[in-house]
Short mmCIF file of C-alpha atoms in Angstrom, two decimals:
data_model
loop_
_atom_site.label_atom_id
_atom_site.label_comp_id
_atom_site.label_asym_id
_atom_site.label_seq_id
_atom_site.Cartn_x
_atom_site.Cartn_y
_atom_site.Cartn_z
CA MET W 1387 0.01 0.19 -0.14
CA PRO W 1388 2.04 2.89 -1.22
CA ASP W 1389 -0.52 5.54 -0.31
CA VAL W 1390 -0.78 4.36 3.37
CA GLU W 1391 3.34 4.78 3.24
CA ARG W 1392 3.21 8.10 2.03
CA LEU W 1393 0.79 9.18 4.41
CA GLU W 1394 2.78 7.89 7.70
CA LYS W 1395 5.96 9.73 6.16
CA VAL W 1396 4.08 12.97 6.22
CA ILE W 1397 2.89 12.18 9.77
CA GLU W 1398 6.00 11.20 10.60
CA LYS W 1399 7.66 14.32 9.26
CA LYS W 1400 4.97 16.38 11.15
CA ALA W 1401 5.93 14.58 14.41
CA ALA W 1402 9.60 14.96 13.76
CA VAL W 1403 9.41 18.80 13.30
CA ALA W 1404 6.84 19.68 16.40
CA PRO W 1405 9.49 19.24 19.02
CA ALA W 1406 11.77 21.57 17.75
CA GLU W 1407 9.28 24.09 16.92
CA ARG W 1408 7.24 24.08 20.42
CA GLU W 1409 11.08 24.35 21.86
CA ARG W 1410 11.83 27.55 19.74
CA PHE W 1411 8.53 28.96 20.45
CA ASP W 1412 9.05 28.70 24.24
CA THR W 1413 12.72 30.18 23.96
CA TRP W 1414 11.44 33.29 22.38
CA TRP W 1415 8.65 33.81 24.78
CA PHE W 1416 11.08 33.73 27.18
CA LEU W 1417 12.64 36.63 25.77
CA VAL W 1418 9.71 38.56 25.72
CA LEU W 1419 8.98 37.83 29.46
CA ALA W 1420 12.63 38.90 30.44
CA VAL W 1421 12.10 42.38 28.87
CA VAL W 1422 8.81 42.53 30.86
CA ALA W 1423 10.55 41.68 34.09
CA VAL W 1424 13.40 44.17 33.61
CA VAL W 1425 10.84 46.68 33.16
CA ALA W 1426 8.78 45.32 36.25
CA LEU W 1427 12.44 45.26 37.94
CA LEU W 1428 13.01 49.01 37.06
CA VAL W 1429 9.24 50.19 37.98
CA PHE W 1430 9.42 48.53 41.57
CA LEU W 1431 12.96 48.59 42.78
CA LYS W 1432 13.51 52.21 41.47
CA PRO W 1433 9.78 53.93 41.38
CA ASN W 1434 11.47 57.13 41.05
CA PRO W 1435 11.82 57.87 38.44
CA PHE W 1436 10.64 54.63 36.32
CA GLN W 1437 7.26 54.20 37.90
CA ARG W 1438 6.66 58.01 37.43
CA ILE W 1439 8.13 57.64 33.68
CA VAL W 1440 5.72 54.86 32.94
CA VAL W 1441 2.64 56.68 34.41
CA PHE W 1442 3.60 59.51 32.47
CA LEU W 1443 3.80 57.73 29.09
CA ARG W 1444 0.67 55.85 29.78
CA ASP W 1445 -1.65 57.53 27.53
CA GLY W 1446 1.23 57.63 25.04
CA ILE W 1447 1.53 53.78 25.26
CA TRP W 1448 -2.30 53.74 24.20
CA VAL W 1449 -2.22 56.19 21.53
CA THR W 1450 0.96 54.36 19.88
CA ILE W 1451 -1.03 50.96 19.93
CA ARG W 1452 -4.27 52.52 18.72
CA ILE W 1453 -2.47 54.57 15.79
CA THR W 1454 -0.48 51.38 14.78
CA VAL W 1455 -3.51 49.14 14.95
CA ILE W 1456 -5.94 51.50 13.28
CA SER W 1457 -3.48 52.04 10.75
CA PHE W 1458 -2.43 48.58 9.70
CA VAL W 1459 -6.19 47.53 9.31
CA PHE W 1460 -6.48 50.61 6.38
CA ILE W 1461 -3.01 49.32 5.29
CA LEU W 1462 -4.16 45.88 4.56
CA ILE W 1463 -7.11 47.28 2.58
CA VAL W 1464 -5.02 49.54 0.51
CA GLY W 1465 -2.43 47.35 0.05
CA LEU W 1466 -5.04 44.56 -1.21
CA ILE W 1467 -6.65 47.48 -3.72
CA GLY W 1468 -2.77 48.50 -4.71
CA GLY W 1469 -1.78 44.93 -5.26
CA LEU W 1470 -4.48 44.32 -7.61
CA GLY W 1471 -4.12 47.10 -9.13
CA ARG W 1472 -0.41 46.53 -9.75
CA LEU W 1473 -1.77 43.24 -11.55
CA ALA W 1474 -4.72 44.72 -13.39
CA LYS W 1475 -4.62 44.18 -17.12
CA ASN W 1476 -6.44 47.80 -17.70
CA TRP W 1477 -3.59 49.83 -18.48
CA LEU W 1478 -5.17 52.92 -16.62
CA ILE W 1479 -5.63 51.02 -13.52
CA HIS W 1480 -2.30 49.47 -13.84
CA GLY W 1481 -1.01 53.00 -14.23
CA ILE W 1482 -2.42 54.35 -11.60
CA ALA W 1483 -1.38 51.98 -8.87
CA SER W 1484 2.08 52.02 -10.22
CA LEU W 1485 2.42 55.75 -10.09
CA TYR W 1486 1.24 55.79 -6.35
CA VAL W 1487 3.99 52.79 -5.45
CA GLU W 1488 6.82 54.45 -7.31
CA ILE W 1489 6.17 58.12 -5.87
CA ILE W 1490 5.09 57.10 -2.04
CA ARG W 1491 8.26 54.78 -1.88
CA GLY W 1492 10.59 57.64 -2.97
CA ILE W 1493 9.53 60.00 -0.46
CA PRO W 1494 10.48 59.46 3.10
CA LEU W 1495 7.83 58.91 5.77
CA LEU W 1496 8.58 61.66 8.19
CA VAL W 1497 8.34 64.06 5.19
CA GLN W 1498 4.95 62.74 4.10
CA LEU W 1499 3.72 63.22 7.47
CA LEU W 1500 5.13 66.82 7.86
CA PHE W 1501 3.54 67.16 4.24
CA LEU W 1502 0.17 65.94 5.07
CA TYR W 1503 -0.11 67.79 8.36
CA PHE W 1504 1.11 71.29 7.45
CA ALA W 1505 1.17 71.79 3.65
CA PHE W 1506 -2.47 69.56 2.73
CA PRO W 1507 -4.39 72.16 4.84
CA GLN W 1508 -2.87 74.86 2.85
CA VAL W 1509 -3.67 72.96 -0.46
CA LEU W 1510 -7.34 72.73 0.76
CA ASP W 1511 -7.40 76.21 2.02
CA SER W 1512 -6.63 77.29 -1.37
CA VAL W 1513 -9.12 75.07 -3.06
CA GLY W 1514 -11.88 76.02 -0.76
CA ALA W 1515 -11.05 79.91 -1.35
CA TRP W 1516 -11.49 79.29 -5.44
CA LEU W 1517 -14.61 77.05 -4.84
CA LEU W 1518 -15.88 80.22 -3.06
CA LYS W 1519 -14.99 82.85 -5.94
CA LEU W 1520 -16.16 80.28 -8.65
CA SER W 1521 -19.87 79.92 -7.85
CA PRO W 1522 -22.42 80.79 -5.06
CA SER W 1523 -23.88 77.23 -5.21
CA LEU W 1524 -20.43 75.84 -4.11
CA ARG W 1525 -20.06 78.34 -1.15
CA GLY W 1526 -20.69 75.16 1.53
CA ALA W 1527 -18.23 72.94 0.01
CA GLY W 1528 -15.75 75.86 -0.21
CA GLN W 1529 -16.56 77.39 3.13
CA TYR W 1530 -15.81 73.69 4.85
CA LEU W 1531 -12.61 73.20 3.02
CA VAL W 1532 -11.39 76.70 4.17
CA ASP W 1533 -12.56 75.94 7.69
CA VAL W 1534 -11.28 72.40 8.20
CA LYS W 1535 -8.67 72.07 10.56
CA PRO W 1536 -6.54 68.71 10.15
CA ASP W 1537 -6.91 66.56 13.29
CA PRO W 1538 -3.22 65.30 14.16
CA PHE W 1539 -4.67 61.61 15.17
CA VAL W 1540 -6.51 61.46 11.66
CA MET W 1541 -3.50 63.15 9.61
CA ALA W 1542 -0.94 60.55 11.19
CA VAL W 1543 -3.21 57.60 10.62
CA ALA W 1544 -3.55 58.96 6.82
CA GLY W 1545 -0.11 59.41 6.32
CA LEU W 1546 1.04 55.70 8.00
CA THR W 1547 -1.66 54.57 5.76
CA ILE W 1548 -0.50 56.00 2.36
CA CYS W 1549 3.08 54.97 2.90
CA TYR W 1550 2.78 51.57 4.24
CA GLY W 1551 -0.09 51.05 2.10
CA ALA W 1552 2.61 51.34 -1.03
CA TYR W 1553 4.77 48.93 0.53
CA MET W 1554 2.19 46.81 1.34
CA SER W 1555 0.91 46.66 -2.31
CA GLU W 1556 3.91 45.30 -3.62
CA ILE W 1557 3.84 42.32 -0.70
CA TYR W 1558 0.51 41.56 -2.17
CA ARG W 1559 1.51 41.72 -5.47
CA ALA W 1560 4.18 39.31 -5.09
CA GLY W 1561 2.32 36.94 -3.20
CA ILE W 1562 -0.45 36.78 -5.74
CA GLN W 1563 2.04 36.45 -8.45
CA SER W 1564 3.86 33.63 -6.22
CA ILE W 1565 0.87 31.16 -7.05
CA SER W 1566 0.96 29.28 -10.12
CA LYS W 1567 -0.88 30.29 -13.03
CA GLY W 1568 -2.84 27.01 -12.99
CA GLN W 1569 -4.79 27.96 -9.86
CA MET W 1570 -6.47 30.63 -11.77
CA GLU W 1571 -6.95 28.91 -14.73
CA ALA W 1572 -8.61 25.79 -12.76
CA ALA W 1573 -10.99 28.26 -10.92
CA ARG W 1574 -11.75 30.03 -14.19
CA SER W 1575 -12.37 26.96 -15.88
CA LEU W 1576 -14.85 26.10 -13.37
CA GLY W 1577 -16.81 29.21 -14.10
CA MET W 1578 -15.59 31.61 -11.27
CA SER W 1579 -15.66 34.94 -11.96
CA TYR W 1580 -12.16 36.61 -11.64
CA PHE W 1581 -13.04 38.39 -8.04
CA GLN W 1582 -14.56 34.65 -6.87
CA ALA W 1583 -11.22 33.20 -7.99
CA MET W 1584 -9.43 35.53 -6.49
CA ARG W 1585 -11.58 35.46 -3.31
CA TYR W 1586 -11.94 31.47 -2.85
CA VAL W 1587 -8.52 30.11 -4.65
CA ILE W 1588 -5.69 32.68 -4.99
CA LEU W 1589 -5.77 34.82 -1.60
CA PRO W 1590 -6.37 32.20 0.62
CA GLN W 1591 -3.12 30.87 -0.80
CA ALA W 1592 -1.09 34.20 -1.14
CA VAL W 1593 -2.12 35.04 2.62
CA ARG W 1594 0.01 32.00 3.75
CA VAL W 1595 3.11 33.30 1.37
CA ILE W 1596 2.80 37.02 2.38
CA LEU W 1597 2.35 36.16 6.58
CA PRO W 1598 5.94 36.80 7.13
CA PRO W 1599 6.57 40.17 5.12
CA VAL W 1600 3.08 41.17 6.35
CA GLY W 1601 4.05 40.70 10.19
CA ASN W 1602 7.32 42.52 9.63
CA GLU W 1603 5.47 45.61 8.12
CA PHE W 1604 3.85 45.78 11.42
CA VAL W 1605 6.48 45.53 13.75
CA ALA W 1606 8.25 48.11 11.63
CA LEU W 1607 5.03 50.09 11.62
CA LEU W 1608 4.81 49.76 15.36
CA LYS W 1609 8.53 51.50 15.49
CA ASP W 1610 7.81 53.96 12.73
CA SER W 1611 4.70 55.38 14.52
CA SER W 1612 7.29 57.28 16.50
CA LEU W 1613 7.41 59.65 13.96
CA VAL W 1614 4.08 60.74 14.11
CA SER W 1615 5.22 62.70 17.48
CA VAL W 1616 6.14 65.43 15.10
CA VAL W 1617 2.92 66.41 13.78
CA ALA W 1618 1.62 66.79 17.41
CA VAL W 1619 0.11 63.22 18.12
CA SER W 1620 0.94 62.57 22.00
CA ASP W 1621 2.01 59.20 21.59
CA MET W 1622 4.66 57.57 23.65
CA THR W 1623 7.68 58.75 22.05
CA ARG W 1624 6.25 62.89 22.46
CA ARG W 1625 5.13 61.88 25.87
CA GLY W 1626 8.85 60.69 26.41
CA ARG W 1627 9.96 64.10 25.21
CA GLU W 1628 7.78 65.82 27.28
CA PHE W 1629 8.74 64.17 30.60
CA MET W 1630 12.40 64.68 29.56
CA SER W 1631 11.64 68.42 28.95
CA SER W 1632 10.27 68.93 32.57
CA SER W 1633 12.74 66.36 34.67
CA PHE W 1634 15.72 66.56 32.29
CA MET W 1635 16.09 62.73 33.29
CA SER W 1636 17.50 61.93 29.58
CA LEU W 1637 19.14 58.22 30.22
CA GLU W 1638 16.21 57.07 32.41
CA THR W 1639 13.19 58.50 29.96
CA TRP W 1640 14.77 57.04 26.80
CA THR W 1641 15.81 53.80 28.50
CA MET W 1642 12.48 53.07 29.70
CA VAL W 1643 10.74 54.19 26.03
CA ALA W 1644 13.17 51.97 24.55
CA LEU W 1645 12.66 49.29 26.51
CA LEU W 1646 8.37 49.46 26.18
CA TYR W 1647 9.06 49.40 22.38
CA LEU W 1648 11.33 46.51 22.75
CA VAL W 1649 8.50 44.62 24.36
CA MET W 1650 5.53 45.63 21.93
CA THR W 1651 7.79 44.63 19.14
CA LEU W 1652 8.79 41.32 20.48
CA PHE W 1653 5.35 40.61 21.82
CA ALA W 1654 3.79 41.06 18.21
CA SER W 1655 6.20 39.40 16.17
CA ARG W 1656 5.48 36.29 18.72
CA VAL W 1657 1.85 36.71 17.85
CA VAL W 1658 2.82 36.63 14.04
CA ALA W 1659 5.10 33.64 14.28
CA TYR W 1660 2.15 32.07 16.13
CA ILE W 1661 -0.54 32.71 13.62
CA GLU W 1662 1.97 31.77 10.90
CA ARG W 1663 2.48 28.04 12.44
CA LYS W 1664 -1.61 28.11 12.86
CA THR W 1665 -2.29 28.51 8.97
CA ALA W 1666 0.54 26.21 7.75
CA PHE W 1667 -0.71 23.68 5.46
CA ALA W 1668 0.98 20.73 4.07
CA LYS W 1669 2.76 21.49 0.76
CA MET T 95 -30.76 19.64 -30.96
CA GLN T 96 -27.96 19.82 -33.53
CA SER T 97 -25.47 17.13 -33.57
CA GLU T 98 -22.25 19.47 -33.61
CA ILE T 99 -21.24 20.73 -30.22
CA ILE T 100 -18.20 22.22 -31.23
CA VAL T 101 -17.33 24.24 -34.13
CA ILE T 102 -13.98 25.72 -34.87
CA GLN T 103 -13.66 27.76 -37.88
CA GLY T 104 -10.48 29.15 -38.99
CA ALA T 105 -8.63 29.50 -35.51
CA VAL T 106 -5.49 31.40 -35.56
CA LYS T 107 -3.71 32.00 -32.41
CA ARG T 108 -0.28 34.09 -31.85
CA PHE T 109 2.09 34.23 -29.13
CA GLY T 110 4.09 37.02 -30.17
CA ARG T 111 5.83 36.13 -33.42
CA VAL T 112 5.06 32.58 -32.94
CA GLU T 113 1.97 31.58 -34.71
CA ALA T 114 0.60 28.30 -32.45
CA LEU T 115 -2.58 27.86 -34.52
CA ARG T 116 -2.66 28.76 -38.09
CA GLY T 117 -6.20 28.47 -39.35
CA VAL T 118 -7.63 25.47 -37.77
CA ASP T 119 -11.22 23.86 -38.44
CA LEU T 120 -12.75 21.21 -36.56
CA VAL T 121 -16.09 20.02 -35.84
CA VAL T 122 -16.81 17.91 -32.72
CA HIS T 123 -20.25 16.10 -32.41
CA ARG T 124 -22.41 15.35 -29.11
CA GLY T 125 -21.08 12.17 -27.46
CA GLU T 126 -17.79 11.54 -29.38
CA VAL T 127 -14.11 11.01 -28.43
CA VAL T 128 -11.58 13.37 -30.34
CA VAL T 129 -8.00 12.34 -29.58
CA ILE T 130 -5.47 15.09 -30.42
CA ILE T 131 -1.99 14.16 -30.98
CA GLY T 132 1.01 15.99 -32.62
CA PRO T 133 4.76 16.89 -31.58
CA SER T 134 5.03 19.32 -28.97
CA GLY T 135 4.58 23.08 -30.32
CA SER T 136 2.16 21.72 -32.72
CA GLY T 137 -0.57 23.82 -31.10
CA LYS T 138 -2.71 20.67 -29.85
CA SER T 139 -2.86 22.18 -26.24
CA THR T 140 -3.42 25.79 -27.35
CA LEU T 141 -6.64 24.42 -29.34
CA LEU T 142 -7.71 22.93 -26.67
CA ARG T 143 -7.26 25.74 -24.31
CA CYS T 144 -8.95 28.05 -27.00
CA ILE T 145 -12.30 26.20 -26.55
CA ASN T 146 -12.99 27.48 -22.89
CA HIS T 147 -10.96 30.83 -23.51
CA LEU T 148 -8.10 29.94 -21.33
CA GLU T 149 -6.68 31.52 -24.80
CA SER T 150 -8.23 34.09 -26.76
CA LEU T 151 -8.14 33.70 -30.61
CA ASP T 152 -6.69 36.17 -32.70
CA ALA T 153 -8.92 35.08 -36.02
CA GLY T 154 -11.76 32.94 -36.80
CA CYS T 155 -14.37 31.54 -34.34
CA ILE T 156 -15.50 28.90 -32.10
CA ILE T 157 -19.03 27.90 -31.19
CA VAL T 158 -19.41 25.66 -28.22
CA ASP T 159 -23.24 24.11 -27.79
CA GLY T 160 -24.44 27.40 -29.95
CA ILE T 161 -23.06 29.77 -28.25
CA PRO T 162 -20.06 31.82 -30.08
CA LEU T 163 -16.96 32.46 -27.96
CA THR T 164 -17.15 36.22 -28.55
CA GLN T 165 -18.72 38.29 -25.98
CA ALA T 166 -17.52 38.21 -22.33
CA GLU T 167 -20.78 37.43 -20.82
CA ASN T 168 -20.94 34.13 -23.00
CA ILE T 169 -17.43 32.98 -21.57
CA ASN T 170 -18.55 31.97 -18.08
CA LYS T 171 -21.57 30.51 -19.73
CA VAL T 172 -19.71 28.52 -21.67
CA ARG T 173 -16.85 27.53 -19.29
CA ALA T 174 -19.72 26.10 -16.58
CA GLU T 175 -20.60 23.67 -19.95
CA VAL T 176 -16.91 22.72 -20.33
CA GLY T 177 -15.06 20.82 -17.98
CA ILE T 178 -10.79 20.76 -18.41
CA VAL T 179 -8.47 18.34 -16.59
CA PHE T 180 -4.83 19.54 -16.87
CA GLN T 181 -1.62 18.12 -17.14
CA GLN T 182 -0.38 19.52 -13.53
CA PHE T 183 -3.76 18.72 -11.80
CA ASN T 184 -3.93 21.72 -10.44
CA LEU T 185 -6.02 21.09 -7.22
CA PHE T 186 -6.59 23.70 -5.03
CA PRO T 187 -3.76 22.89 -2.09
CA HIS T 188 -5.39 24.44 0.79
CA LEU T 189 -8.45 22.45 0.27
CA THR T 190 -9.14 18.68 0.86
CA ALA T 191 -10.26 16.59 -2.11
CA LEU T 192 -13.88 16.81 -1.13
CA GLU T 193 -13.58 20.80 -0.85
CA ASN T 194 -11.99 20.95 -4.18
CA ILE T 195 -14.64 19.57 -5.84
CA THR T 196 -17.69 21.44 -3.74
CA LEU T 197 -16.16 24.94 -4.06
CA ALA T 198 -17.35 25.58 -7.44
CA GLN T 199 -20.78 23.82 -7.09
CA ARG T 200 -21.72 26.13 -4.26
CA ILE T 201 -20.29 29.30 -5.51
CA VAL T 202 -20.88 28.89 -9.28
CA ARG T 203 -24.00 26.74 -8.95
CA LYS T 204 -24.96 27.83 -6.12
CA ARG T 205 -25.87 24.45 -4.52
CA THR T 206 -26.18 24.14 -0.72
CA ARG T 207 -23.27 22.37 1.51
CA GLU T 208 -24.86 19.21 1.59
CA GLU T 209 -25.98 18.95 -1.74
CA ALA T 210 -22.61 19.53 -2.98
CA GLU T 211 -21.18 17.07 -0.53
CA ARG T 212 -23.50 14.59 -1.55
CA ILE T 213 -22.40 14.98 -5.57
CA GLY T 214 -18.88 15.46 -4.36
CA MET T 215 -19.06 11.61 -2.53
CA GLU T 216 -20.60 10.16 -5.35
CA LEU T 217 -18.21 11.22 -7.76
CA LEU T 218 -15.28 10.42 -5.57
CA LYS T 219 -16.76 7.05 -5.56
CA LYS T 220 -17.04 6.79 -9.23
CA VAL T 221 -13.15 7.77 -9.50
CA GLY T 222 -12.36 5.07 -6.87
CA ILE T 223 -11.08 7.23 -3.74
CA PRO T 224 -14.07 8.12 -1.42
CA GLU T 225 -11.62 7.25 1.39
CA LYS T 226 -9.74 10.06 0.43
CA ALA T 227 -12.40 13.01 0.72
CA HIS T 228 -10.69 14.47 3.80
CA ALA T 229 -7.01 14.47 2.56
CA TYR T 230 -5.13 17.30 1.24
CA PRO T 231 -3.73 17.41 -2.47
CA ALA T 232 -0.23 17.25 -0.89
CA GLN T 233 -1.10 13.75 0.85
CA LEU T 234 -2.04 12.28 -2.57
CA SER T 235 -0.45 10.58 -5.12
CA GLY T 236 -0.40 11.69 -8.42
CA GLY T 237 -3.05 9.34 -10.13
CA GLN T 238 -5.08 10.44 -7.07
CA GLN T 239 -5.24 14.17 -7.51
CA GLN T 240 -5.58 13.64 -11.22
CA ARG T 241 -8.93 11.41 -10.45
CA VAL T 242 -10.00 14.10 -7.85
CA ALA T 243 -9.43 16.64 -11.03
CA ILE T 244 -11.54 14.82 -13.15
CA ALA T 245 -14.25 14.86 -10.13
CA ARG T 246 -14.02 18.39 -9.70
CA ALA T 247 -14.71 19.10 -13.27
CA LEU T 248 -17.48 16.48 -13.44
CA ALA T 249 -19.20 18.12 -10.82
CA MET T 250 -20.02 20.91 -12.75
CA GLN T 251 -22.30 18.35 -15.01
CA PRO T 252 -20.40 19.79 -18.33
CA LYS T 253 -21.49 18.69 -21.73
CA ILE T 254 -18.02 18.67 -22.73
CA MET T 255 -14.69 17.41 -21.14
CA LEU T 256 -11.40 18.53 -22.24
CA PHE T 257 -8.09 16.62 -21.06
CA ASP T 258 -4.82 18.39 -21.60
CA GLU T 259 -2.27 15.64 -21.31
CA PRO T 260 -3.35 14.06 -18.22
CA THR T 261 -1.12 11.73 -17.67
CA SER T 262 1.90 13.20 -18.88
CA ALA T 263 2.92 14.09 -15.31
CA LEU T 264 1.96 10.94 -13.82
CA ASP T 265 4.28 7.93 -13.33
CA PRO T 266 4.08 4.95 -15.23
CA GLU T 267 2.27 2.91 -12.63
CA MET T 268 -0.39 5.67 -12.09
CA ILE T 269 -1.52 6.39 -15.77
CA LYS T 270 -3.84 3.31 -15.93
CA GLU T 271 -6.07 4.31 -12.92
CA VAL T 272 -6.61 7.84 -14.68
CA LEU T 273 -7.06 6.26 -17.91
CA ASP T 274 -9.63 3.59 -16.77
CA VAL T 275 -11.84 6.50 -15.38
CA MET T 276 -11.59 8.69 -18.71
CA LEU T 277 -12.21 5.00 -20.41
CA ALA T 278 -15.66 5.20 -18.26
CA LEU T 279 -16.61 8.42 -18.92
CA ALA T 280 -15.97 7.25 -22.65
CA LYS T 281 -18.37 4.73 -22.76
CA GLU T 282 -21.13 6.56 -20.58
CA GLY T 283 -21.28 8.85 -24.24
CA MET T 284 -19.29 11.99 -22.65
CA THR T 285 -18.19 14.27 -25.37
CA MET T 286 -14.39 14.44 -24.80
CA VAL T 287 -11.80 15.86 -26.35
CA VAL T 288 -8.22 14.71 -25.14
CA VAL T 289 -4.82 15.46 -26.20
CA SER T 290 -3.09 12.40 -25.26
CA HIS T 291 0.01 10.26 -26.58
CA GLU T 292 -1.66 7.66 -24.95
CA MET T 293 -2.33 5.13 -27.70
CA GLY T 294 -3.77 2.76 -25.90
CA PHE T 295 -6.40 4.97 -24.83
CA ALA T 296 -6.93 6.14 -28.35
CA ARG T 297 -7.52 2.77 -30.01
CA ALA T 298 -10.04 1.67 -27.03
CA ALA T 299 -11.77 5.04 -26.87
CA ALA T 300 -11.53 7.41 -29.51
CA ASP T 301 -14.06 7.79 -32.55
CA ARG T 302 -11.35 10.18 -34.49
CA ILE T 303 -7.78 11.13 -33.99
CA ILE T 304 -6.50 14.45 -35.20
CA PHE T 305 -2.83 14.78 -36.08
CA MET T 306 -1.62 18.08 -35.81
CA ASP T 307 1.93 19.77 -36.71
CA GLU T 308 2.88 23.17 -36.83
CA GLY T 309 -0.73 24.68 -36.31
CA VAL T 310 -2.52 22.98 -38.56
CA ILE T 311 -4.79 19.82 -38.74
CA VAL T 312 -2.41 17.45 -40.75
CA GLU T 313 -4.51 14.36 -40.81
CA GLU T 314 -7.91 13.50 -39.60
CA THR T 315 -8.72 9.84 -39.27
CA THR T 316 -9.91 6.76 -37.27
CA PRO T 317 -7.68 4.87 -34.62
CA GLU T 318 -7.57 1.86 -37.08
CA LEU T 319 -6.71 3.58 -40.49
CA LEU T 320 -3.98 5.85 -38.69
CA PHE T 321 -2.18 2.99 -36.99
CA THR T 322 -2.73 0.68 -40.56
CA ALA T 323 -2.62 3.60 -43.26
CA PRO T 324 -1.16 6.99 -42.26
CA LYS T 325 -1.99 9.15 -45.34
CA HIS T 326 0.79 11.69 -44.60
CA GLU T 327 4.47 11.25 -44.43
CA ARG T 328 4.74 13.72 -41.43
CA THR T 329 1.98 11.35 -39.58
CA ARG T 330 4.29 8.11 -40.09
CA LEU T 331 7.32 9.81 -39.05
CA PHE T 332 5.68 11.15 -35.75
CA LEU T 333 3.94 7.49 -35.06
CA SER T 334 7.09 5.72 -35.89
CA LYS T 335 8.76 8.04 -33.05
CA ILE T 336 6.21 7.73 -30.34
CA LEU T 337 5.54 3.92 -31.13
CA HIS T 338 9.52 2.87 -30.64
#
């Protein structure tokens, strides 16, 4: 019975792999715990200044997490649209998606954030004034654009989404392209539409391929979210700067901020690794 | 009901500068089994893939069951009537054998899960591997995968089945199990167009054999006549190569 033998081999392979994987799993979680322990030790053994710092940073930690998670949800959506756009046969859609990716990837995130927060409102202002002059029927829209004040949080999410969305588009594109052409052909030959084939056949496979790079993007985003501190968002980094400028304890403040980022990124990358293992399927 | 089910007229297909099809005319009747043979690069797979519009023609036309393959809305209609089995199986690796068979039934034919699974299990029995229903493609042998692929295509209740070198990627000991399924299908009266060099199958099941070379049909004949009295020199040459 060659089939039974094959199956047994597959099972054996899985069994052989399992203990090693579990071991690595535990080691890395141990590192997360170790960093948490260092933070806890500092807070308990030397409450002044470390406990004060953590209490002061608390709002900022929450803002950092919120801004990262909310942006990431939008990034996943923008990335999917951008990735499908890059693969589109229609030259216009393909062109727009490619232009977006190329332009955004060529501008530093910090500059994009500064532009969005400081320059973009001026653009809206000018457009609004122009609309007001153009016709009385557009008064409402024009006045709205002139009056609108950018919300730092919204602008920060928009900036991170636009920037990371471009990188994510490329990850989706590569992931979808890595699935053999025969899969799309088989799905289409069974009468599925392009989007049904994407939804049920291509994307479920592509997701497993892109999960590691997507996880890396999440961790990178978590770190890059510190840049939003320049556009008046009170994230962890900005709160750290505020504490330092009132207390002049740079070493203690930035040590604590660095440790807290480290806890978050290590934790996030462990969660990604866990999901990766959960969704793996026999190849 | 007219007896022609596939009508191909003046089919031309180019890939860049290469002309894969250079004016092919072919009529297939209901219930007929047509086997296409020919050297690699002769355009036989391209012709097959044009019948359900995996490739589009540059000139000429194809009419399947009275529906011309020109407008976009016709293509999905035709595809639902035409099953295709690929050389590389192309099973969906993230789904079990049974899920491979039920997916399109549910989202294209709008069948309920129960109904789709009932049909799926019947078909798995028919191709001889009901016990593999919950195995993933990677856990199946090549022959088993190809049989699941045939069941997947049959689940859509197609009027025509296309086979694109279904046994070429298989180990020799697995070819028979796939050919047996195909023979049974032929006996049931399924219209089949098969690109294959399995001469045993051709002899047993084919109503007609078509020999293609360099994008045209060189010879159209019956299995008996092909082996005893091939008309063209090129056919003779090709046969001598594959039979020895």
